Short mmCIF file of C-alpha atoms in Angstrom, two decimals:
data_model
loop_
_atom_site.label_atom_id
_atom_site.label_comp_id
_atom_site.label_asym_id
_atom_site.label_seq_id
_atom_site.Cartn_x
_atom_site.Cartn_y
_atom_site.Cartn_z
CA MET L 1 7.55 40.56 18.77
CA LYS L 2 8.82 36.96 18.83
CA LEU L 3 9.00 34.76 21.99
CA LYS L 4 12.74 33.31 21.75
CA LYS L 5 14.41 30.46 23.66
CA TYR L 6 16.08 30.70 26.76
CA ASN L 7 19.30 28.63 26.63
CA ARG L 8 19.01 26.80 29.99
CA GLN L 9 22.30 24.63 29.57
CA LYS L 10 24.48 27.94 29.22
CA ALA L 11 22.76 29.61 32.26
CA ILE L 12 23.20 26.43 34.37
CA ASP L 13 26.81 26.22 33.15
CA TYR L 14 27.54 29.72 34.25
CA ALA L 15 25.86 29.44 37.42
CA ARG L 16 27.94 26.25 38.33
CA LYS L 17 31.32 28.27 37.04
CA TRP L 18 30.81 31.20 39.21
CA ALA L 19 28.55 29.93 42.04
CA LEU L 20 31.83 29.77 44.38
CA GLY L 21 33.29 32.96 42.90
CA ARG L 22 33.05 36.27 41.12
CA ASN L 23 33.10 37.04 37.46
CA PRO L 24 35.57 39.86 37.34
CA LEU L 25 33.39 41.58 34.50
CA TYR L 26 30.67 42.31 36.97
CA HIS L 27 30.42 44.25 40.39
CA ASP L 28 30.28 42.45 43.25
CA TYR L 29 27.32 43.53 45.75
CA GLU L 30 27.97 41.42 48.50
CA ASN L 31 28.63 44.34 50.66
CA TYR L 32 25.55 46.29 49.47
CA GLY L 33 23.09 43.79 50.64
CA GLY L 34 23.97 40.68 48.96
CA ASP L 35 25.01 39.59 45.41
CA CYS L 36 22.52 36.66 44.82
CA THR L 37 20.03 38.48 42.28
CA ASN L 38 23.15 40.18 40.70
CA PHE L 39 24.60 36.73 40.03
CA ILE L 40 21.34 35.10 38.95
CA SER L 41 20.91 37.94 36.30
CA GLN L 42 24.30 37.15 35.22
CA CYS L 43 23.16 33.60 34.81
CA LEU L 44 20.17 34.59 32.87
CA HIS L 45 22.24 36.83 30.64
CA ALA L 46 24.69 33.94 30.05
CA GLY L 47 21.56 31.99 28.96
CA GLU L 48 21.19 34.35 25.93
CA ILE L 49 18.70 36.54 27.39
CA PRO L 50 19.56 40.28 26.19
CA PHE L 51 19.48 43.34 28.13
CA ASP L 52 16.00 45.05 27.96
CA VAL L 53 16.57 48.68 27.70
CA ASN L 54 13.07 49.24 26.01
CA GLY L 55 10.75 49.61 29.03
CA ARG L 56 8.88 52.99 29.68
CA ASP L 57 10.69 53.28 32.85
CA VAL L 58 13.54 51.91 34.88
CA THR L 59 11.14 49.27 36.52
CA GLN L 60 10.46 47.71 33.16
CA LYS L 61 13.84 47.56 32.08
CA TRP L 62 16.75 44.83 32.91
CA TYR L 63 20.16 45.49 32.45
CA TRP L 64 23.85 45.87 33.81
CA TYR L 65 26.55 47.91 32.04
CA SER L 66 28.38 49.12 35.07
CA ASP L 67 27.68 49.75 38.64
CA GLN L 68 26.50 53.17 37.86
CA SER L 69 24.41 52.05 35.02
CA ARG L 70 22.23 49.12 35.98
CA THR L 71 18.53 48.61 36.81
CA PRO L 72 17.13 47.53 40.42
CA SER L 73 15.82 44.49 38.61
CA TRP L 74 19.24 43.39 37.70
CA THR L 75 20.41 43.35 41.48
CA SER L 76 17.74 43.07 43.88
CA ALA L 77 15.24 40.28 44.39
CA ARG L 78 11.90 41.94 44.66
CA PRO L 79 12.47 44.30 41.50
CA LEU L 80 13.59 41.16 39.35
CA LYS L 81 10.40 39.22 40.43
CA ASN L 82 8.16 42.29 39.74
CA TYR L 83 10.02 42.93 36.33
CA ILE L 84 9.65 39.34 34.99
CA LEU L 85 6.51 38.59 36.21
CA ASN L 86 4.61 41.58 35.98
CA ASN L 87 6.03 43.78 33.08
CA ASN L 88 6.49 40.94 30.37
CA ARG L 89 3.30 38.88 29.81
CA GLU L 90 2.08 37.21 26.65
CA LEU L 91 0.34 40.30 25.60
CA SER L 92 2.92 42.93 26.54
CA GLN L 93 4.25 45.22 24.04
CA ASN L 94 7.59 44.98 26.02
CA TYR L 95 10.89 43.50 25.23
CA GLY L 96 12.61 41.05 27.69
CA ILE L 97 12.46 38.17 29.86
CA TYR L 98 8.99 36.32 29.87
CA ALA L 99 8.40 34.27 33.02
CA LYS L 100 5.47 32.94 35.09
CA PRO L 101 5.03 31.54 38.64
CA CYS L 102 4.99 27.77 38.71
CA GLN L 103 4.73 24.82 41.36
CA TYR L 104 7.48 23.03 42.81
CA GLU L 105 7.04 19.84 40.49
CA GLU L 106 7.08 22.22 37.38
CA LEU L 107 10.54 23.38 38.04
CA GLU L 108 13.15 22.84 35.18
CA LEU L 109 16.62 23.52 35.32
CA GLY L 110 17.65 27.17 34.70
CA ASP L 111 14.38 28.24 36.65
CA LEU L 112 14.44 30.48 39.67
CA VAL L 113 13.45 30.07 43.32
CA GLN L 114 12.89 32.94 45.47
CA LYS L 115 12.84 33.04 49.48
CA THR L 116 10.47 35.26 51.21
CA VAL L 117 11.04 36.31 55.21
CA ASN L 118 8.60 38.31 57.12
CA GLY L 119 6.63 39.01 53.85
CA GLU L 120 9.84 40.39 51.85
CA ILE L 121 11.60 38.64 49.01
CA THR L 122 15.11 38.55 50.24
CA HIS L 123 16.81 35.94 48.01
CA THR L 124 17.14 34.36 44.46
CA MET L 125 18.65 31.15 43.58
CA MET L 126 18.91 29.10 40.33
CA VAL L 127 17.88 25.19 39.72
CA THR L 128 20.88 23.43 38.51
CA ALA L 129 20.15 19.87 38.88
CA ARG L 130 17.55 17.58 39.94
CA VAL L 131 17.68 14.47 42.44
CA PHE L 132 15.82 11.24 41.81
CA ASP L 133 15.37 8.16 43.87
CA LYS L 134 16.33 4.57 42.64
CA ASN L 135 12.79 4.50 41.19
CA GLY L 136 13.19 7.72 39.08
CA GLN L 137 11.07 9.93 41.25
CA LEU L 138 11.91 13.36 41.81
CA ILE L 139 13.07 14.07 45.27
CA ASP L 140 14.82 17.37 45.38
CA TYR L 141 16.56 20.00 43.33
CA LEU L 142 19.78 21.42 43.45
CA VAL L 143 20.49 25.15 43.50
CA CYS L 144 23.45 27.46 42.92
CA GLN L 145 23.43 31.05 44.53
CA HIS L 146 25.53 33.85 45.95
CA SER L 147 25.14 35.70 49.31
CA TYR L 148 26.61 32.87 51.20
CA ASP L 149 27.89 31.00 47.89
CA LEU L 150 26.54 27.51 47.29
CA LEU L 151 26.95 25.26 44.46
CA ASP L 152 24.46 22.47 43.84
CA PHE L 153 22.98 22.87 47.17
CA PRO L 154 19.72 20.76 48.21
CA LEU L 155 16.68 22.97 47.84
CA SER L 156 15.00 20.83 50.62
CA GLN L 157 17.74 22.15 53.05
CA LYS L 158 16.43 25.92 52.47
CA ASP L 159 14.23 27.38 55.01
CA GLY L 160 11.50 30.15 54.69
CA ILE L 161 8.67 30.57 52.16
CA LEU L 162 9.92 29.62 48.82
CA SER L 163 8.35 30.73 45.40
CA PHE L 164 8.99 29.30 42.19
CA ILE L 165 9.46 30.93 38.71
CA LYS L 166 9.50 29.49 35.21
CA ILE L 167 11.83 31.00 32.62
CA VAL L 168 9.81 30.79 29.53
CA GLY L 169 12.01 32.72 27.09
CA TYR L 170 12.13 36.39 26.17
CA TYR L 171 10.63 38.76 23.61
CA ASP L 172 12.62 40.26 20.95
CA TRP L 173 11.93 41.69 17.52
#
């Protein structure tokens, strides 16, 4: 199994294109608890990460073919985090996204931010830009999201407990 590259630019381009709208090729889950993770999964897939249909059970897979044929990790924040952080590690025999927790300063464009409220992961967003001061020091990130749609919104204005996920790539044969 080989670790392959995630196309961050394609993921960001998709995020910016669809942040304020819906791609008609996918179902909109806004009325079913929110569309944020569905949108982020679409962004990751646009970043050339293929569906993962090879896990032992549904918790170790990541795909969307239709509203009736999808995994919880495609549409829900906690299952996505569990899938990408617990299922696919460097020594894993699984196929699919490889990611790891990171610090705020380590975020790259195309990485993920998740929000936790009362101990529950409730939201997922994607880093789409960095903001620097006149001396070249990083002062903020901009994010795109669904479930109140935002395009290049300052991460510093998000409340709650935030966790950061670096998308390293994906495993493929």
